[in-house]
Tab-separated table of N, CA and C and ligand atoms in Angstrom:
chain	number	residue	atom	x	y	z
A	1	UNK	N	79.605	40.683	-9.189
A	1	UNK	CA	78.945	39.827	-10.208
A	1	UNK	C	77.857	40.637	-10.926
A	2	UNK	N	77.921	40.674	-12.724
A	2	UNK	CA	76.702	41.485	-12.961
A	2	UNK	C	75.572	40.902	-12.757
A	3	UNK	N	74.478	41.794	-13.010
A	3	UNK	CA	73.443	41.507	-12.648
A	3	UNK	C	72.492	40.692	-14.226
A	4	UNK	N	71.737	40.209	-13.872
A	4	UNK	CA	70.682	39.004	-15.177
A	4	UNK	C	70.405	39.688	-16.297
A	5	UNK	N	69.873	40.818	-15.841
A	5	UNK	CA	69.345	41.795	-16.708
A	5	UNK	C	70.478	42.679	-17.602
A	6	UNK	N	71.578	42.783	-16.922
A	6	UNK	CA	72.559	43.561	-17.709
A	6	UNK	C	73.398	42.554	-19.081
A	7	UNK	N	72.964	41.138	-18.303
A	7	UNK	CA	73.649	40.058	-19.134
A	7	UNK	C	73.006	39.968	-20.492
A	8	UNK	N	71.687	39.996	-20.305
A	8	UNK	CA	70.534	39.704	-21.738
A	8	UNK	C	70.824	41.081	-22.718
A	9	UNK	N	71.054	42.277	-21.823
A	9	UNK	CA	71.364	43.756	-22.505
A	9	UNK	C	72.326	43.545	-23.380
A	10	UNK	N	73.748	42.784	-22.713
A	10	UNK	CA	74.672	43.192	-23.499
A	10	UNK	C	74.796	41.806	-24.838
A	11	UNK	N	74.100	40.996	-24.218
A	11	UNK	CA	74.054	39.772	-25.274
A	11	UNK	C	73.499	40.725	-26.630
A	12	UNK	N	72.757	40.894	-26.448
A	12	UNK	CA	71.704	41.523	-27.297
A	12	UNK	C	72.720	42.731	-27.975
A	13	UNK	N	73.096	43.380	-27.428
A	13	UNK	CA	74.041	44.612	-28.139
A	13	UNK	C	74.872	43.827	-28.444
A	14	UNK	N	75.977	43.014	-28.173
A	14	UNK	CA	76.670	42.251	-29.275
A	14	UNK	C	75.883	41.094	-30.075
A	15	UNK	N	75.115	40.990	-29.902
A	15	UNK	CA	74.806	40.089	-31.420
A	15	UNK	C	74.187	41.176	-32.686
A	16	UNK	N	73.623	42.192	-32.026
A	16	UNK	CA	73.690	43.684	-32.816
A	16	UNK	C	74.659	43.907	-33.927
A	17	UNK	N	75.994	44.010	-32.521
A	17	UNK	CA	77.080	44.829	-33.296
A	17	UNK	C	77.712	43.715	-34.218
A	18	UNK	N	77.390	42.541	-34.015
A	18	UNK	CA	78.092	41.137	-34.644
A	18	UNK	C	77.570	41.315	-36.355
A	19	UNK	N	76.416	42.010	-36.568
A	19	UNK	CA	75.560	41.831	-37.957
A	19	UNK	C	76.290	43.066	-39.030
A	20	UNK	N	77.397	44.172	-38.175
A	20	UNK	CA	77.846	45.042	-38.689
A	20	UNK	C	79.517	44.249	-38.935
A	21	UNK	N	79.983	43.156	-38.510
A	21	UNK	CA	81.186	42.356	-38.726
A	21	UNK	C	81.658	42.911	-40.163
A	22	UNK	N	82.754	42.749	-40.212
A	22	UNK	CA	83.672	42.915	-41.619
A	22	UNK	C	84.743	41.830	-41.938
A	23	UNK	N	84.173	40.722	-42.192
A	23	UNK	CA	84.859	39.433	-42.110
A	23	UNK	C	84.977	38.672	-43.987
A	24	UNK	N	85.070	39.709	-44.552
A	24	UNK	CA	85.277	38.775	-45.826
A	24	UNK	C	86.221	37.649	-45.927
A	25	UNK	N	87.171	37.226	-45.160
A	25	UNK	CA	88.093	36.321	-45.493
A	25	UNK	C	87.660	35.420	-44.635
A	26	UNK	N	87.615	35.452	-43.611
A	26	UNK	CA	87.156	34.382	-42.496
A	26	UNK	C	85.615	33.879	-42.497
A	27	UNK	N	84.778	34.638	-43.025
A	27	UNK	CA	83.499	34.855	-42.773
A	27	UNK	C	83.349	34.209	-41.455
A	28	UNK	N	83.894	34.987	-40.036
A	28	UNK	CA	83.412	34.299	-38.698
A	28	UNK	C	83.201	35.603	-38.371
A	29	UNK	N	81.624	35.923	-37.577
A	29	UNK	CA	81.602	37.507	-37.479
A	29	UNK	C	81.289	37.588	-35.632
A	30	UNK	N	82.416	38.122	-35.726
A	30	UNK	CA	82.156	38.963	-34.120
A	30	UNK	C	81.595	39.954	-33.757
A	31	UNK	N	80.539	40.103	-31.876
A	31	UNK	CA	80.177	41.055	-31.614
A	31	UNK	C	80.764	41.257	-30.164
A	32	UNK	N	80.884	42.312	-29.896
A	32	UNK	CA	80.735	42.652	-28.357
A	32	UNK	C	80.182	44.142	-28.002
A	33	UNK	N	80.244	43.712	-26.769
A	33	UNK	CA	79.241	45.072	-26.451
A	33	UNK	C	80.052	45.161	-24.726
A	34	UNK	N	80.249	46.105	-23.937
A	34	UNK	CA	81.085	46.108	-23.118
A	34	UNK	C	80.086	47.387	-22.365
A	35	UNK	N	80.321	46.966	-20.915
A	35	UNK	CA	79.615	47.775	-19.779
A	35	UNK	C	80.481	48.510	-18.767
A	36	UNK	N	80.239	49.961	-18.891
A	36	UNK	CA	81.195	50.798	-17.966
A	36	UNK	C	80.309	51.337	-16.962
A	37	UNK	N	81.317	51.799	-15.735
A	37	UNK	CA	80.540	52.177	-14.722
A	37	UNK	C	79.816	52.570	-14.815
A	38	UNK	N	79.234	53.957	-15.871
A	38	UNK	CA	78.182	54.832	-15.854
A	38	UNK	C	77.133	54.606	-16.058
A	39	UNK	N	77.193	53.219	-16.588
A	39	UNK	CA	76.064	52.015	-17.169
A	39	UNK	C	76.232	52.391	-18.846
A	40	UNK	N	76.919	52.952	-19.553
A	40	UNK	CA	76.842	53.252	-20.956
A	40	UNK	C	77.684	51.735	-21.161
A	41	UNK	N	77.129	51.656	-22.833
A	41	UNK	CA	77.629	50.283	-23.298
A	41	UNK	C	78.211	50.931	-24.850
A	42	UNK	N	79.513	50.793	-24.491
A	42	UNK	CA	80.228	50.245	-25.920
A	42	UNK	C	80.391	49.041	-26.805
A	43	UNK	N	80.209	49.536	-28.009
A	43	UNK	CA	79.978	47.904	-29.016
A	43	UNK	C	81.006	47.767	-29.908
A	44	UNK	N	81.361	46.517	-30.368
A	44	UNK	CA	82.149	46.584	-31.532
A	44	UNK	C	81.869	45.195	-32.579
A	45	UNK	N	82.715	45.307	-33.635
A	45	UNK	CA	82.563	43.811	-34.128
A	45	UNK	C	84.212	43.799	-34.886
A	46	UNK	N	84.168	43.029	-35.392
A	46	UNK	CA	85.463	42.395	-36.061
A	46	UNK	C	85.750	43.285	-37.293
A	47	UNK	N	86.946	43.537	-37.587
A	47	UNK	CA	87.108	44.169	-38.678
A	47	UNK	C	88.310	43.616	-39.515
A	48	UNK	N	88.027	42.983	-40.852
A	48	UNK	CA	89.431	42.548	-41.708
A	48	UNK	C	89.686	43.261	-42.209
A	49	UNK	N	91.205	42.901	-42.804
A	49	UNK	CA	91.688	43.393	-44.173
A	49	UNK	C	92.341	42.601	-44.792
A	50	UNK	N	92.737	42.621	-46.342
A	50	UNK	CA	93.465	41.839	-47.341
A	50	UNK	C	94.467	41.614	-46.702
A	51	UNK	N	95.097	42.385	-45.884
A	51	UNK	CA	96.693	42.327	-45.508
A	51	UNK	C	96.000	41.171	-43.537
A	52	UNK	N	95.854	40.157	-44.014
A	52	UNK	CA	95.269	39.672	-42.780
A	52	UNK	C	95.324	40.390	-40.999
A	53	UNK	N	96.961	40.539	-41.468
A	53	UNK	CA	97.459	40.201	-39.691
A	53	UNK	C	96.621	42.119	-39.167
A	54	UNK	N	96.160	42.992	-40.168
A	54	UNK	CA	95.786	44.052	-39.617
A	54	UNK	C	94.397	44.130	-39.361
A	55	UNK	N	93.700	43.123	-39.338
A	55	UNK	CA	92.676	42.474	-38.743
A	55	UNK	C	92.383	43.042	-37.381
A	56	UNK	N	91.401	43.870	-36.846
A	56	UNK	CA	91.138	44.197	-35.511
A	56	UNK	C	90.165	43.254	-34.596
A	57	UNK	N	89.959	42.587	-33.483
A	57	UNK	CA	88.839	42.089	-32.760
A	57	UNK	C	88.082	42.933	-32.588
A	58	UNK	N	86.698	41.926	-32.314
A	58	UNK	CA	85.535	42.764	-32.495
A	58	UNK	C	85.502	43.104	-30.369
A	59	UNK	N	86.191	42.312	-29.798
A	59	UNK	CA	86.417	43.217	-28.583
A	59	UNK	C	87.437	44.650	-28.364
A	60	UNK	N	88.425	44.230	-29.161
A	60	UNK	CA	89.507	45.496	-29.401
A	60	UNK	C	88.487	46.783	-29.919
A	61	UNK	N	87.986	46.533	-30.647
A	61	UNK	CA	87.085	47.689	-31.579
A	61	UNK	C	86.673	48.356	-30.345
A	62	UNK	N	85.623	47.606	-29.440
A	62	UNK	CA	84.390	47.972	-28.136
A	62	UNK	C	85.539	48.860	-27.465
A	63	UNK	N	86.371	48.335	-26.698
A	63	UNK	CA	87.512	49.051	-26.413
A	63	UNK	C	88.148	49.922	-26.975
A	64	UNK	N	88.592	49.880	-27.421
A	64	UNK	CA	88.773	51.128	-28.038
A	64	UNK	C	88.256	52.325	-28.323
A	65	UNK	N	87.108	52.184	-28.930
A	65	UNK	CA	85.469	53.024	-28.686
A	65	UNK	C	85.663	53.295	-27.318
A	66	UNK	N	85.507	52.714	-26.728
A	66	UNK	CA	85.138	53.330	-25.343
A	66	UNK	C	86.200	54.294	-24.660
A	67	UNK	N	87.326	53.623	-24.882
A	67	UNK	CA	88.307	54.584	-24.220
A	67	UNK	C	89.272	55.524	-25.002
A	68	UNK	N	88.682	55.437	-26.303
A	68	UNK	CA	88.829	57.328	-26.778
A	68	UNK	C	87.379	58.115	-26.734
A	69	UNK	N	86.413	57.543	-26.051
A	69	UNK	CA	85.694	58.285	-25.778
A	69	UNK	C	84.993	58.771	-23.789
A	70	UNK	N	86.591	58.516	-23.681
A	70	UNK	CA	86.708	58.850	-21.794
A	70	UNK	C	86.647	57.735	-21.165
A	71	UNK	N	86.753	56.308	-21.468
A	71	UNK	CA	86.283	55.757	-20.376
A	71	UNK	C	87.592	55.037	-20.070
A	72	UNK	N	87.648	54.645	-18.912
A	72	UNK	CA	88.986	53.838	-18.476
A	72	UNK	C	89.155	52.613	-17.402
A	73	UNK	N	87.506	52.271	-17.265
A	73	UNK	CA	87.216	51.192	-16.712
A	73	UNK	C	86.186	50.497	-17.455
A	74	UNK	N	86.311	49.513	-17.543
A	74	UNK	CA	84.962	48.129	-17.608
A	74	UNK	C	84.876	47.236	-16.712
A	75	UNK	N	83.499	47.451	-16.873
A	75	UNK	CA	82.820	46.336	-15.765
A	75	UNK	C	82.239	44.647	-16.547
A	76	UNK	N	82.378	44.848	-17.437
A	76	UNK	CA	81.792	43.414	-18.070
A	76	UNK	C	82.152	43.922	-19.774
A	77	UNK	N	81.843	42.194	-20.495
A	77	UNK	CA	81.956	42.610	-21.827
A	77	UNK	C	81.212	41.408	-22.473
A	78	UNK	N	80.266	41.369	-23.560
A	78	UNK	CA	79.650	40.315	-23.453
A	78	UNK	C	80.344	39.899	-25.169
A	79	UNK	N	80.427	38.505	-25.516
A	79	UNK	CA	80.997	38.136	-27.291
A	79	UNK	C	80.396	37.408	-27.535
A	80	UNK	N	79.787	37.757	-28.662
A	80	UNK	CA	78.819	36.563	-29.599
A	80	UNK	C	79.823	36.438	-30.831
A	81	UNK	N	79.830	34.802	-31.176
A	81	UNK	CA	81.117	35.015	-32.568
A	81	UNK	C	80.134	33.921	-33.058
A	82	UNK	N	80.549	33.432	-34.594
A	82	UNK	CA	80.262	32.361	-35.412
A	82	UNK	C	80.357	32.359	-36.395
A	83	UNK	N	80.426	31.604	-37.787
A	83	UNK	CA	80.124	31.766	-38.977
A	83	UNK	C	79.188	32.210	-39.322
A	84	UNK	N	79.497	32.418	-40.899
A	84	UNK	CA	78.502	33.677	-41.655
A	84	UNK	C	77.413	33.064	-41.220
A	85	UNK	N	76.677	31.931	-42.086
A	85	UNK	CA	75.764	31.135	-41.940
A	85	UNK	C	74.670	31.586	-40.513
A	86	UNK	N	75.342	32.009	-39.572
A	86	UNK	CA	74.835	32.003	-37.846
A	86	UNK	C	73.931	33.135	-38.570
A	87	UNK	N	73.914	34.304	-39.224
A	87	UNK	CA	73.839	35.616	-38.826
A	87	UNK	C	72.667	36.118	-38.688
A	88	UNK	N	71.405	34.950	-39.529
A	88	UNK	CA	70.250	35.783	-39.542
A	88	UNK	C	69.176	35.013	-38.592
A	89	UNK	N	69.693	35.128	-37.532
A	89	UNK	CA	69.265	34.383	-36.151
A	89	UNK	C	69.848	35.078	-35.244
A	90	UNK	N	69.122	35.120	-33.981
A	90	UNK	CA	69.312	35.702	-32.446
A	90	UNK	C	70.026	34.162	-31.767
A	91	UNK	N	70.145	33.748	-32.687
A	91	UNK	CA	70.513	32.383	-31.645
A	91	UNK	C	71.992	31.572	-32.370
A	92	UNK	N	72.803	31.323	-31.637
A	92	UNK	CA	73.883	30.618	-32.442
A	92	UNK	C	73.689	29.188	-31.972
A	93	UNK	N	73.925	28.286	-33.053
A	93	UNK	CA	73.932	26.718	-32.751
A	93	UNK	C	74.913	26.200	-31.938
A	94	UNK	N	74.097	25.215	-30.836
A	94	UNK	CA	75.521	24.730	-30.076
A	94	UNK	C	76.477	24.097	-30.662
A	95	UNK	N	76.703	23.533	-32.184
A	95	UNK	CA	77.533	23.086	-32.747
A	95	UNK	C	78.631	23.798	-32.638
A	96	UNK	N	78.278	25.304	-32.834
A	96	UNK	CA	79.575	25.956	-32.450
A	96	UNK	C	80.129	26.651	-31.342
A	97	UNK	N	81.092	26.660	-31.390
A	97	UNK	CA	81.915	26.714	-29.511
A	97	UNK	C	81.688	28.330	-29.032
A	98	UNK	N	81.471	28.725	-27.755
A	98	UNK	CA	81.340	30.028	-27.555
A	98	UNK	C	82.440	30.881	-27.950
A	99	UNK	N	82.866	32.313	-28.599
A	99	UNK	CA	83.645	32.912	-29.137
A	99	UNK	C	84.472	33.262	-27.598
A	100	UNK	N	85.357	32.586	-27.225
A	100	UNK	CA	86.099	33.097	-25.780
A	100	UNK	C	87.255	34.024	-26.949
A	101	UNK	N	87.456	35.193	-26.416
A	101	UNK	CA	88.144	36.229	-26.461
A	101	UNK	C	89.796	35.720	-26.959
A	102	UNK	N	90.479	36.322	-28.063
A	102	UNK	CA	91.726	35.882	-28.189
A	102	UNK	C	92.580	36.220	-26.957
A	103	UNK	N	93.837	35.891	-26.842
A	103	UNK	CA	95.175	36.302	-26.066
A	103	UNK	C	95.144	37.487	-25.901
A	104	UNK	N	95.229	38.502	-27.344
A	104	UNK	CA	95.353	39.735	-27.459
A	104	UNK	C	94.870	40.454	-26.502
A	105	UNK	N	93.425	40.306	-27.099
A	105	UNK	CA	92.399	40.971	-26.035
A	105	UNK	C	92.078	40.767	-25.101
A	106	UNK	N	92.286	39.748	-24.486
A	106	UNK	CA	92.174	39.831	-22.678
A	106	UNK	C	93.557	40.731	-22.329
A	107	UNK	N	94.521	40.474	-22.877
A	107	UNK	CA	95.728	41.344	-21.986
A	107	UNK	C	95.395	43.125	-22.824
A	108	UNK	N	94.752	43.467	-23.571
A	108	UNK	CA	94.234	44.459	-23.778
A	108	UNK	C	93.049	45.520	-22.866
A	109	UNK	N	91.839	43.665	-22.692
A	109	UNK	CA	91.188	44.353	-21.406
A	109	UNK	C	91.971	44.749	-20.041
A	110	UNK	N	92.844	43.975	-19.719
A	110	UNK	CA	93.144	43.689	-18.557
A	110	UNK	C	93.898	45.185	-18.276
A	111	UNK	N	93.877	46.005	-19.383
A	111	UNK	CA	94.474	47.140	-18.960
A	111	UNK	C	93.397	48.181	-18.187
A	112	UNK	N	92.273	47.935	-18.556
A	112	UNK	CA	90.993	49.040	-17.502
A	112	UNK	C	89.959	48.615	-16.937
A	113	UNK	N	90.764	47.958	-15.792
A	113	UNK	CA	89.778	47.002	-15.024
A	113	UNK	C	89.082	47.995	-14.298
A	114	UNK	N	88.035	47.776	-13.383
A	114	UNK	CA	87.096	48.598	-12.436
A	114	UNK	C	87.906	48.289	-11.235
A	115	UNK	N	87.136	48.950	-10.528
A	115	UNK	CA	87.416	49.306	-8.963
A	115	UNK	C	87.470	48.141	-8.320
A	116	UNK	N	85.982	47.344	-9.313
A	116	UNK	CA	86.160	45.596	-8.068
A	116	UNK	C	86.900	45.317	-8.663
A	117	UNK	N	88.260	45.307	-9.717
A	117	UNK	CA	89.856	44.323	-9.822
A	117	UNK	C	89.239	43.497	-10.880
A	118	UNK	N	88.183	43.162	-11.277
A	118	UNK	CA	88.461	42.250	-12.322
A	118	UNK	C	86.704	42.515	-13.594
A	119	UNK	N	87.244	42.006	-14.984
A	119	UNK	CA	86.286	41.919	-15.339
A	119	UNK	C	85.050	40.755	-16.209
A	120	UNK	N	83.805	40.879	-15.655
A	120	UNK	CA	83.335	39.932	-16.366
A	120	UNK	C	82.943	39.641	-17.801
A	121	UNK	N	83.300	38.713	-17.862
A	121	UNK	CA	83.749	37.917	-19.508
A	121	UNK	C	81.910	37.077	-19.568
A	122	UNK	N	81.488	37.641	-20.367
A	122	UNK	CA	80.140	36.509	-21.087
A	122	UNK	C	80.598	36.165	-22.197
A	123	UNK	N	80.386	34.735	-22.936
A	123	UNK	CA	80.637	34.259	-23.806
A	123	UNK	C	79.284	33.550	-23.934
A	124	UNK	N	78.855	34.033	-25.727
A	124	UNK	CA	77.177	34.179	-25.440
A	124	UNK	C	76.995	33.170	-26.747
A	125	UNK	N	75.945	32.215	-26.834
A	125	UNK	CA	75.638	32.028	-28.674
A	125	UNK	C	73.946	32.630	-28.782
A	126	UNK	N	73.177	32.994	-27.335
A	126	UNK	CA	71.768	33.521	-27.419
A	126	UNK	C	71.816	34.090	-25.928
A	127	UNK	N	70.603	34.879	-25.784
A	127	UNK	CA	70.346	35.519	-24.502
A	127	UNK	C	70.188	34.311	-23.476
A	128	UNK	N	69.685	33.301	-23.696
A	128	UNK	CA	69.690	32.158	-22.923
A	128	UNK	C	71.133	31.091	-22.559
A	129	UNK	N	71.864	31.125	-23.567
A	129	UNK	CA	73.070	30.325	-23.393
A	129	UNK	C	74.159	31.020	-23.660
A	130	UNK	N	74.668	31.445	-22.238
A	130	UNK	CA	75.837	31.535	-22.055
A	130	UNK	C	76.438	31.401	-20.965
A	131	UNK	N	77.540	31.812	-20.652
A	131	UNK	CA	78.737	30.979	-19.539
A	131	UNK	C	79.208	32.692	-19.333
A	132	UNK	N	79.910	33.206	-17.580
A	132	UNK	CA	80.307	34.371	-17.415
A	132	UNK	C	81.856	34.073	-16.462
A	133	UNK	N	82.436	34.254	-17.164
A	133	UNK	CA	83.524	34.349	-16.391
A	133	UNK	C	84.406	35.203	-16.250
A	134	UNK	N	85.345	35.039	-15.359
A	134	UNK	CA	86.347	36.493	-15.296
A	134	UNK	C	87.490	36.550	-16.160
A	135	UNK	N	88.596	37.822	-16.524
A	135	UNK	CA	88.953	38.309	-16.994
A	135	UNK	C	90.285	37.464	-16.400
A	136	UNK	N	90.255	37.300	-14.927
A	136	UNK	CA	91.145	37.060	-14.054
A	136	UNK	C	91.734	35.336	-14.484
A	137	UNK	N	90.905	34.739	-14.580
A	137	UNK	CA	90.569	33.150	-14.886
A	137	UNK	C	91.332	32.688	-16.119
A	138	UNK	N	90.774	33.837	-17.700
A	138	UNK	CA	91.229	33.983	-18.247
A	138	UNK	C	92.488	34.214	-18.898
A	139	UNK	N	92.872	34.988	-17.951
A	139	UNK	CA	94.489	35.668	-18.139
A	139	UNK	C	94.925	36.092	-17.071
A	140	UNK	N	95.584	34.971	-16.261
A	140	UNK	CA	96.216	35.141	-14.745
A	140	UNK	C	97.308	35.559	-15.368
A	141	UNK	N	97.773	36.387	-14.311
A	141	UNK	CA	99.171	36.651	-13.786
A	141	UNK	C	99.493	37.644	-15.056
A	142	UNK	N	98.790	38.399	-15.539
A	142	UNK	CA	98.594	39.489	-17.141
A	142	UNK	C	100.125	40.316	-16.365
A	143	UNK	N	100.803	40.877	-17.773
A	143	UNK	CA	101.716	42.145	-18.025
A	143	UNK	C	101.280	43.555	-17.603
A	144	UNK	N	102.073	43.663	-17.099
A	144	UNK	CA	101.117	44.951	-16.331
A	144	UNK	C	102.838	45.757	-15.912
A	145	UNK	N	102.803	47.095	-15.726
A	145	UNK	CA	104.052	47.813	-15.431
A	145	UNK	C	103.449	48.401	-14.126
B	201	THU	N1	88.121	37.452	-33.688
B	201	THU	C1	87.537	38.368	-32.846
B	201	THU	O1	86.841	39.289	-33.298
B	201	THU	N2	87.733	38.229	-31.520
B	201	THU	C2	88.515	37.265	-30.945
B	201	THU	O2	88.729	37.289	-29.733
B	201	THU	C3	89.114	36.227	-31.770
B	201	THU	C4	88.931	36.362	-33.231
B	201	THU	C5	87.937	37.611	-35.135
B	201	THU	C6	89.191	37.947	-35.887
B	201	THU	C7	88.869	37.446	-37.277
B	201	THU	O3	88.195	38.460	-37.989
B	201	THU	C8	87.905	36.296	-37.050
B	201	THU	O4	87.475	36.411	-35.701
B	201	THU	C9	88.511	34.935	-37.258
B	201	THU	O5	89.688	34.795	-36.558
């Protein structure tokens, strides 16, 4: 289970990386920020395009980052999402629902889990409100060779 302090860290680095979003069509801007063993944190946010479906998640991005740059485990990943409107605030309104991770990207994470077997999922709208759950919960019984 991570620890309190690593939770507020990574909240904070994805609502960061959430303000760099590239969401002209949707205007819903994603952040994440993702924790590897070494304690280094990879970030990402959402990225569109005109041609919709080539649209990247702003967890795919973190991932990705991270593991062309050596890494091949995560230990946690924290997502702040919302409309434009949210952006110039540390805090997202409970009106809107926590950004839980698409399909995609959990069976994406689920490819570089850590040593303890699974990873933790924060779904954040402020450093104070959020919910942590696993990867496992999420996406039982994942594709795997
Ligand atoms: N999005 C993410 O960044 N992560 C998810 O897990 C689900 C959706 C983005 C994609 C698109 O830019 C916007 O949210 C609306 O779907």
């Amino acid at each position: 289970m991570i620890k309190e302090e690593f939770i507020e860290l990574l909240i904070d680095e994805a609502m960061k990386a959430r303000c760099m979003a590239y969401a002209p069509y949707s205007n819903y801007l994603v952040g994440a920020a993702l924790l590897v063993p070494s304690g280094n944190i990879f970030t990402g946010c959402n990225i569109e395009n005109a041609s919709y479906g080539l649209t990247n998640c702003a967890e795919r991005t973190a991932v990705f980052k991270a593991v062309s740059q050596g890494q091949r485990h995560i230990d946690a990943i924290a997502i702040v999402g919302g409309p434009l409107e949210e952006i110039d605030t540390d805090e997202i309104s409970k009106d809107v629902d926590y950004a839980y991770p698409c399909g995609a990207c959990r069976q994406v994470l689920s490819e570089f889990l850590p040593e303890s077997g699974d990873i933790d999922v924060i779904v954040a709208r402020s450093k104070k409100d959020y919910k942590v759950l696993k990867l496992s919960e999420l996406l039982p019984n994942s594709f795997n060779l």
